[in-house]
mmCIF file with all atom_site columns, C-alpha atoms in Angstrom:
data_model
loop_
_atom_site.group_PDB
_atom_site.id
_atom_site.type_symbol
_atom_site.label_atom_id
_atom_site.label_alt_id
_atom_site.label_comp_id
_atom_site.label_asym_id
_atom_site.label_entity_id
_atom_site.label_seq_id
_atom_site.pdbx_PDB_ins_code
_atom_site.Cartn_x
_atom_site.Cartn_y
_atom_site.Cartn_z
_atom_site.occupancy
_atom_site.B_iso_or_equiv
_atom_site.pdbx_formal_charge
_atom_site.auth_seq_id
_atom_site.auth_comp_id
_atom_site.auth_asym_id
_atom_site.auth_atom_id
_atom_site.pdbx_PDB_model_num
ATOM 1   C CA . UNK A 1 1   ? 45.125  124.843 74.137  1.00 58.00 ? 175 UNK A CA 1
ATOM 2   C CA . UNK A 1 2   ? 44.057  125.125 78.052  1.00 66.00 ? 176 UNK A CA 1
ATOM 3   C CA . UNK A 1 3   ? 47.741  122.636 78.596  1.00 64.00 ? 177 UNK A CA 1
ATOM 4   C CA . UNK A 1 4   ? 49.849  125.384 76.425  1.00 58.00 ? 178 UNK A CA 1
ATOM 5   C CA . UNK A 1 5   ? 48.587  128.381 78.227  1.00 55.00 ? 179 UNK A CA 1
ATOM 6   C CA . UNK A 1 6   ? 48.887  126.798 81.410  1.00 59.00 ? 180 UNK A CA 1
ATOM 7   C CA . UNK A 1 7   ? 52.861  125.804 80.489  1.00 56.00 ? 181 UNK A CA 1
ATOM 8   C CA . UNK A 1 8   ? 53.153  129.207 79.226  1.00 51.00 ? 182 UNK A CA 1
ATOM 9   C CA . UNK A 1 9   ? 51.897  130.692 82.313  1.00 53.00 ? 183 UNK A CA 1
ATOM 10  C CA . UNK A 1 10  ? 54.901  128.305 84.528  1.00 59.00 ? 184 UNK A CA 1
ATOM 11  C CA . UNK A 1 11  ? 57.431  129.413 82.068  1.00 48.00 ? 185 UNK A CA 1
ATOM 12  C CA . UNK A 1 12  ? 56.128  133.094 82.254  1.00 49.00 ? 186 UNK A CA 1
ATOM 13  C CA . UNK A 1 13  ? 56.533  133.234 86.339  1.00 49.00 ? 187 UNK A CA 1
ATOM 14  C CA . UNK A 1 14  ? 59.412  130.794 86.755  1.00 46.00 ? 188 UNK A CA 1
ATOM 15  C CA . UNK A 1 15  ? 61.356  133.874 84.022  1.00 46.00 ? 189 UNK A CA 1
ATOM 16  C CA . UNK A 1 16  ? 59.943  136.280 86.848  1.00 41.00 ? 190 UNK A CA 1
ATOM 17  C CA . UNK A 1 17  ? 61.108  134.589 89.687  1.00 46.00 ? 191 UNK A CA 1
ATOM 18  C CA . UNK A 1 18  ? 64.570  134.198 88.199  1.00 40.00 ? 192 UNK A CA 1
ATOM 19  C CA . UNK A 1 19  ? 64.861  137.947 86.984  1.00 40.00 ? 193 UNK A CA 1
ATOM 20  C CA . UNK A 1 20  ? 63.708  138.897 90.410  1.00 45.00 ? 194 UNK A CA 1
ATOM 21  C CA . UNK A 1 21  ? 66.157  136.721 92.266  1.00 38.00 ? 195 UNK A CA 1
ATOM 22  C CA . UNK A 1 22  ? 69.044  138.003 90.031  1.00 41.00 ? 196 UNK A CA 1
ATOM 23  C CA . UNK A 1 23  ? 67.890  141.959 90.902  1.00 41.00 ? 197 UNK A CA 1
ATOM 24  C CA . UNK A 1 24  ? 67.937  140.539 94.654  1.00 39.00 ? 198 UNK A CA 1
ATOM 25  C CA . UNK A 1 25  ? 71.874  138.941 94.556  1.00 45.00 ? 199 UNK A CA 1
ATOM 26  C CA . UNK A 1 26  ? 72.954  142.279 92.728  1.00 42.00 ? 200 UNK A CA 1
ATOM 27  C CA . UNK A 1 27  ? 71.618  144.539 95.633  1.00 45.00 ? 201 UNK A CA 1
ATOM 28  C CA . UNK A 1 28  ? 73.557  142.072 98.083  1.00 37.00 ? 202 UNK A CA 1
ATOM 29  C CA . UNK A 1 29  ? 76.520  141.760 96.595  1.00 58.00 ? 203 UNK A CA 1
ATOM 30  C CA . UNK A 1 30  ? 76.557  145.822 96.632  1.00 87.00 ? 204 UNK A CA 1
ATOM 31  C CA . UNK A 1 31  ? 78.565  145.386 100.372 1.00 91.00 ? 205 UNK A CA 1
ATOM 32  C CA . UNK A 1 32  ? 79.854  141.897 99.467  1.00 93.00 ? 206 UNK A CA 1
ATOM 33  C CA . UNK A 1 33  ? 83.238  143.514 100.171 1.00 95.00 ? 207 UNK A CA 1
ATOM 34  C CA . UNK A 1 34  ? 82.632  144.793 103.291 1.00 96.00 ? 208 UNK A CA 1
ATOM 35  C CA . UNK A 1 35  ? 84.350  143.158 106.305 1.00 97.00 ? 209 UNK A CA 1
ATOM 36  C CA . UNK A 1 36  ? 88.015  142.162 107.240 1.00 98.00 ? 210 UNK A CA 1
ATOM 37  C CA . UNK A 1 37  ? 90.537  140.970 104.912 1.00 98.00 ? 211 UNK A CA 1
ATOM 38  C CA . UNK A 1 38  ? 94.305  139.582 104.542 1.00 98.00 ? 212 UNK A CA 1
ATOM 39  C CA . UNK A 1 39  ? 96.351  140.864 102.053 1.00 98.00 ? 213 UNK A CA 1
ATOM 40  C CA . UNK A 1 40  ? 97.755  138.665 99.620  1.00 97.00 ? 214 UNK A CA 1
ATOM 41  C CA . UNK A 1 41  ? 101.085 137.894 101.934 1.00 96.00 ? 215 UNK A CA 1
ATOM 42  C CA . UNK A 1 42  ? 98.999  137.263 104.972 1.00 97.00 ? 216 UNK A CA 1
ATOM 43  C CA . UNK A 1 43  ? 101.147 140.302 106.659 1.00 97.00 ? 217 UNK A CA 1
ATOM 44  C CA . UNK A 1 44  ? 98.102  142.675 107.275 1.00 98.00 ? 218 UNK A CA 1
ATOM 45  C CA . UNK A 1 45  ? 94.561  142.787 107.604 1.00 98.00 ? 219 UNK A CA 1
ATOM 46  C CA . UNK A 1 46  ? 92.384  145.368 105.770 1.00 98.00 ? 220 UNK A CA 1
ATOM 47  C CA . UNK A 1 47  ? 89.012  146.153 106.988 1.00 98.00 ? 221 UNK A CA 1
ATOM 48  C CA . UNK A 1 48  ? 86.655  147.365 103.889 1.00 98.00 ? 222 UNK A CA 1
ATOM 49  C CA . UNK A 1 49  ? 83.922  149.589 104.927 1.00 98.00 ? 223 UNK A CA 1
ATOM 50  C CA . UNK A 1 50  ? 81.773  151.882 102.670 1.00 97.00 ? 224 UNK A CA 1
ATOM 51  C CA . UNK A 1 51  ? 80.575  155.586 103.806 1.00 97.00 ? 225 UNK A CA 1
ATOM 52  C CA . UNK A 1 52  ? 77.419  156.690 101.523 1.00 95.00 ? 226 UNK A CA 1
ATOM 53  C CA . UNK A 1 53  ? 77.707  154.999 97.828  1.00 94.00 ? 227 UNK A CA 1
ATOM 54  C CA . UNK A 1 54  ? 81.928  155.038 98.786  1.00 97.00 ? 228 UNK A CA 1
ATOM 55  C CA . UNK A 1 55  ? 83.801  152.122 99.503  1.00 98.00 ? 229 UNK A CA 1
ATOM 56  C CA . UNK A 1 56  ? 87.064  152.362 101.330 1.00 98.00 ? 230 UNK A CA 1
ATOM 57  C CA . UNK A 1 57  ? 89.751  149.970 103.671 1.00 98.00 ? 231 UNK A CA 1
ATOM 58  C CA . UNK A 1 58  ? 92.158  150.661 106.040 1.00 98.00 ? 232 UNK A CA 1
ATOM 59  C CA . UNK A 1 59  ? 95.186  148.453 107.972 1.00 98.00 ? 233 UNK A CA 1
ATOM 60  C CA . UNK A 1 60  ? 93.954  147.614 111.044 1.00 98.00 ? 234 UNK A CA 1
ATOM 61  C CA . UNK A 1 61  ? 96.261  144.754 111.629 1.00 98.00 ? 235 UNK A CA 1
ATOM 62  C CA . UNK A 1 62  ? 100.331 144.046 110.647 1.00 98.00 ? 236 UNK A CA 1
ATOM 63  C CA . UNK A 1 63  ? 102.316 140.594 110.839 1.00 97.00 ? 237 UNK A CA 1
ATOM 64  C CA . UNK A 1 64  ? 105.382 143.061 111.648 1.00 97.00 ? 238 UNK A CA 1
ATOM 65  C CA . UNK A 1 65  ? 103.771 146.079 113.575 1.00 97.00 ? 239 UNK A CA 1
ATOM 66  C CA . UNK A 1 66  ? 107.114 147.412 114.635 1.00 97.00 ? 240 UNK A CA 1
ATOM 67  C CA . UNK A 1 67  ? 110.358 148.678 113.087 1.00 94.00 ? 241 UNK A CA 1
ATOM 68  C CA . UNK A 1 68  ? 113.886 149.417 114.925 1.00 93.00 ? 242 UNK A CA 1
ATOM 69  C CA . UNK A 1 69  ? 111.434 149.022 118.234 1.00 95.00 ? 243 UNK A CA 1
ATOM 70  C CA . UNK A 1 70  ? 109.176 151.128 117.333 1.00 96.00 ? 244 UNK A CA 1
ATOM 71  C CA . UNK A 1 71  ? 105.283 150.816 115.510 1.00 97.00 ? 245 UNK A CA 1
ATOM 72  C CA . UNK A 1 72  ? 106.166 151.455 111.980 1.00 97.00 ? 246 UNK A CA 1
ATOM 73  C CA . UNK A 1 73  ? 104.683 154.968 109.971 1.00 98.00 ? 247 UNK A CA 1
ATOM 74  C CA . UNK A 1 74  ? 103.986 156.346 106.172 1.00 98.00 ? 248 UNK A CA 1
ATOM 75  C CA . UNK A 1 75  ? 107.914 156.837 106.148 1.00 97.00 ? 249 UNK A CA 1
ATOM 76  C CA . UNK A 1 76  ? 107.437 155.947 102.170 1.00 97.00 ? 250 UNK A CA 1
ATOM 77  C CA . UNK A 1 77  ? 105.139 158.916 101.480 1.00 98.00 ? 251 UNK A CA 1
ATOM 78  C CA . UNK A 1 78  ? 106.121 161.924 99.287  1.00 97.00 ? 252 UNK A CA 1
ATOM 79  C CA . UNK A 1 79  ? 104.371 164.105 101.317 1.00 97.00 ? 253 UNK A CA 1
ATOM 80  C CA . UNK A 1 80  ? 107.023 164.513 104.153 1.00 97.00 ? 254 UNK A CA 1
ATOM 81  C CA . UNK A 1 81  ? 104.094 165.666 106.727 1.00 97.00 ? 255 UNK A CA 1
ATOM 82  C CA . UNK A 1 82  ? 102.977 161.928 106.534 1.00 97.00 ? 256 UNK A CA 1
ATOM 83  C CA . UNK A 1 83  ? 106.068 160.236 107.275 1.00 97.00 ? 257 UNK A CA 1
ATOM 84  C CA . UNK A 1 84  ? 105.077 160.296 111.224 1.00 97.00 ? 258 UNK A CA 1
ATOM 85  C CA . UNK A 1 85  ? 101.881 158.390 110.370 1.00 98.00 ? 259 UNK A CA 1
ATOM 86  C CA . UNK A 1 86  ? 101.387 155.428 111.987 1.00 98.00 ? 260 UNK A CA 1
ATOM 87  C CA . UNK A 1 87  ? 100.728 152.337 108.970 1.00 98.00 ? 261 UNK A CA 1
ATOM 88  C CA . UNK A 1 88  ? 97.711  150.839 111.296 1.00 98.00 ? 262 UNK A CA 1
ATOM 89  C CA . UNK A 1 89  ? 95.245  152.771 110.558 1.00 98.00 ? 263 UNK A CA 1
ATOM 90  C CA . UNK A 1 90  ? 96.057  154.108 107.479 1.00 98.00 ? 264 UNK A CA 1
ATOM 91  C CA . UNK A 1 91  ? 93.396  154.388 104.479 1.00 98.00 ? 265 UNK A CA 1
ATOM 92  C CA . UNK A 1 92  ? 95.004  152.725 101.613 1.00 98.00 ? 266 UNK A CA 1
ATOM 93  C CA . UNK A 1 93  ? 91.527  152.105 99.414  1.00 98.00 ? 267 UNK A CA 1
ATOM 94  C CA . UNK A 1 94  ? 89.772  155.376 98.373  1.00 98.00 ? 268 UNK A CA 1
ATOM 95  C CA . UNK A 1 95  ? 86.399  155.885 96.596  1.00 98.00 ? 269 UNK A CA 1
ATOM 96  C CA . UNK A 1 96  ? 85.766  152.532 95.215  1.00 98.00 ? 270 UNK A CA 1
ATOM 97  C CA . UNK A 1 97  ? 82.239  152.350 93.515  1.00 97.00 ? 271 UNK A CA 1
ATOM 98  C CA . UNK A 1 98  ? 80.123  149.231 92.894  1.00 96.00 ? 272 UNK A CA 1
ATOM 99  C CA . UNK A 1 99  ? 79.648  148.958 89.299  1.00 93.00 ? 273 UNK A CA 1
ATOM 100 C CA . UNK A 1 100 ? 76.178  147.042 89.920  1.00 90.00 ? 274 UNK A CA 1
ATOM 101 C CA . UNK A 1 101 ? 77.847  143.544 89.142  1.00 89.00 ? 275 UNK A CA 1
ATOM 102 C CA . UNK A 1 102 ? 80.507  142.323 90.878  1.00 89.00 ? 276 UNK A CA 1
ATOM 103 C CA . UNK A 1 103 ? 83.223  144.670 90.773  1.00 94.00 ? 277 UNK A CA 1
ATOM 104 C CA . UNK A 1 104 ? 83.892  148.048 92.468  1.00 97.00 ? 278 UNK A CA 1
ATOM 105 C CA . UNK A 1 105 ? 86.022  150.721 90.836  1.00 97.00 ? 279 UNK A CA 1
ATOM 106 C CA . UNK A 1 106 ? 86.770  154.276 90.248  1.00 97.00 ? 280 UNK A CA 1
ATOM 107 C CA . UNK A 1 107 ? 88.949  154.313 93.164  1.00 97.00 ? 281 UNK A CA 1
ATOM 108 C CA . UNK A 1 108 ? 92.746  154.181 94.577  1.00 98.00 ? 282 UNK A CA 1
ATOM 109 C CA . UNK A 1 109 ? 94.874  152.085 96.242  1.00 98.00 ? 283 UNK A CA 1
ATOM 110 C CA . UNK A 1 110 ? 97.935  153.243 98.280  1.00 98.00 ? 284 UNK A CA 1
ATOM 111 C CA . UNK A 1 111 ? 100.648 150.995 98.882  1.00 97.00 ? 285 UNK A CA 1
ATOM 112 C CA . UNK A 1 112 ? 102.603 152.046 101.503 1.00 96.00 ? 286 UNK A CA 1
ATOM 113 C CA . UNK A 1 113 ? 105.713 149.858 101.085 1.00 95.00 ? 287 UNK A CA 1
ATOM 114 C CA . UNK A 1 114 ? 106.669 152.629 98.198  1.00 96.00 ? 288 UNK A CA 1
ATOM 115 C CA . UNK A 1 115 ? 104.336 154.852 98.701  1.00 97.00 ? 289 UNK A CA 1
ATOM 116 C CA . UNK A 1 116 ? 102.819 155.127 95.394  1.00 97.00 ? 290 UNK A CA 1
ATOM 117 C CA . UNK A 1 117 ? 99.397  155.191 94.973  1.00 97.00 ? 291 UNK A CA 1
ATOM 118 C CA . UNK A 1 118 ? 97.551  153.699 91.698  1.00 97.00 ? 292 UNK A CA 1
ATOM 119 C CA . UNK A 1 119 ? 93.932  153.286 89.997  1.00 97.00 ? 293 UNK A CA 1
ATOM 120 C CA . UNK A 1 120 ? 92.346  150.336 91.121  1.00 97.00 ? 294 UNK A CA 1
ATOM 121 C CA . UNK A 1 121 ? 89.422  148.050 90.739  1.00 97.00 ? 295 UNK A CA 1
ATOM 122 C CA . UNK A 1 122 ? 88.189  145.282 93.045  1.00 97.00 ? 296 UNK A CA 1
ATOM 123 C CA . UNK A 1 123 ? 85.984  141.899 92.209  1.00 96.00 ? 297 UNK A CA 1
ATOM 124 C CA . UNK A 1 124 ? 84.721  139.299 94.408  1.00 93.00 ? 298 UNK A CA 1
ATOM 125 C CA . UNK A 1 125 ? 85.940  135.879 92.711  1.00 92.00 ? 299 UNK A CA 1
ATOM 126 C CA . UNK A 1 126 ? 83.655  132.865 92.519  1.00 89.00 ? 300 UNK A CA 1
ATOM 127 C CA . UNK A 1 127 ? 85.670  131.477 95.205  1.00 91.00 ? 301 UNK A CA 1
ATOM 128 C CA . UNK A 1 128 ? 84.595  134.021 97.581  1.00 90.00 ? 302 UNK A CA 1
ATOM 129 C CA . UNK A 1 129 ? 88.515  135.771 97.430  1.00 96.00 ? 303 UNK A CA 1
ATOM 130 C CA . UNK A 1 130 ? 89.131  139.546 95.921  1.00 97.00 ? 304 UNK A CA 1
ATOM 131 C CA . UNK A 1 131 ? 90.634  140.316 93.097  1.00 97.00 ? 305 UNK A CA 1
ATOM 132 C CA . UNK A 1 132 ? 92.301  143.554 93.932  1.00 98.00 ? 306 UNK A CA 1
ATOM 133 C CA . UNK A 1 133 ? 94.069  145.282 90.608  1.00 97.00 ? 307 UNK A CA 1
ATOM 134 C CA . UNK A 1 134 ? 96.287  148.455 90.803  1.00 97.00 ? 308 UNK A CA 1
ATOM 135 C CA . UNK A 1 135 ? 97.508  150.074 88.071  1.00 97.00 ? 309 UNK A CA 1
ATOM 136 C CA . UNK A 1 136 ? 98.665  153.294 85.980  1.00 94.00 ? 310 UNK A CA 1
ATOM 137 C CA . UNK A 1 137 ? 96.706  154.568 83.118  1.00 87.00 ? 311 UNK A CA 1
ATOM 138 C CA . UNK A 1 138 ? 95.065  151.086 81.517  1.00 84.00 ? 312 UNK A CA 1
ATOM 139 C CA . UNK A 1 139 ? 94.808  148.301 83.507  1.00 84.00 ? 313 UNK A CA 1
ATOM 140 C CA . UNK A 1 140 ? 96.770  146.515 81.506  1.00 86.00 ? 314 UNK A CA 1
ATOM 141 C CA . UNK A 1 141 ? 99.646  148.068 82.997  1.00 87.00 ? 315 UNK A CA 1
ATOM 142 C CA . UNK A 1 142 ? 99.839  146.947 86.624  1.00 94.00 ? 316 UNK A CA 1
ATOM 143 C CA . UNK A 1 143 ? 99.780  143.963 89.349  1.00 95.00 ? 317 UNK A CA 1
ATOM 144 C CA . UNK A 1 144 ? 97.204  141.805 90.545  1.00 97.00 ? 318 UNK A CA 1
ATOM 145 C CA . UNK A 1 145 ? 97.016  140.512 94.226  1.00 97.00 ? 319 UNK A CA 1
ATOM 146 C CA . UNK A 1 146 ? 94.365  138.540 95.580  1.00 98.00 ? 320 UNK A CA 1
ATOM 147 C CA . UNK A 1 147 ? 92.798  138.888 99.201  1.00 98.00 ? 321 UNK A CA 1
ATOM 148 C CA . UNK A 1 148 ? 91.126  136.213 101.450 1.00 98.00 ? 322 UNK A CA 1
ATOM 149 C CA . UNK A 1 149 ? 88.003  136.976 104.108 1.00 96.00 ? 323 UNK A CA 1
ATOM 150 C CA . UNK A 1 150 ? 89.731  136.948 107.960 1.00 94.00 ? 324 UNK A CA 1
ATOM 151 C CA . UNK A 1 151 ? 86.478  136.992 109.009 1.00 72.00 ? 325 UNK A CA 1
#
């Protein structure tokens, strides 16, 4: 009897420690996102940084900066005030929110070749790259890229 409740007793804390250690990977991986990353075609680099419970990413860095000698803007945008704005810089993730697993959604992606700008949801892959999913309505209906750490 003393040999079971001693097994019990390893089996009891070893559970803890795991459930503990799970809760403890979950709070990292809240800002696992965070940082610089290339876009799928290697032709920019997107730094992800969150503001309160908000995640968002911006171009800070273009293959091609320039067009007709000149840094390239939002010239793709429907609203005409934009057009001017330079592409660096620009916020093309909005409001992303981590779901408490691996994914963060709830948010928008921009994409400034058309400038159209879709629903999105983002998960870090097992490989460490991002799985970043834009779409209309259901996600379903839409186009999958995936991102790699530049940092």
């Amino acid at each position: 009897m003393d040999n079971l409740l001693k097994r019990f007793t390893r089996l009891f804390f070893l559970l803890l420690f795991l459930l503990q250690t799970t809760h403890s990977f979950s709070q990292i991986a809240n800002n696992e996102i965070v940082g610089i990353w290339f876009n799928q075609e290697k032709a920019a680099k997107i730094e992800i940084y969150q503001q309160e419970k908000k995640f968002f990413g911006k171009i800070i860095w273009l293959k091609e900066p320039n067009e007709n000698g000149k840094p390239k803007t939002d010239n793709k945008n429907p609203d005409k005030a934009k057009h001017k704005d330079p592409i660096i810089g620009l916020v093309i993730l909005k409001d992303l929110e981590f779901d408490g697993k691996s994914t963060w959604e709830g948010g928008e992606i921009y994409d400034a070749r058309t400038g159209k700008t879709y629903s999105c949801y983002l998960t870090i892959q097992p490989n460490k790259t991002l799985k970043v999913r834009g779409y209309m309505g259901i996600s379903l209906l839409g186009k999958t890229n995936i991102w790699t750490k530049a940092n």
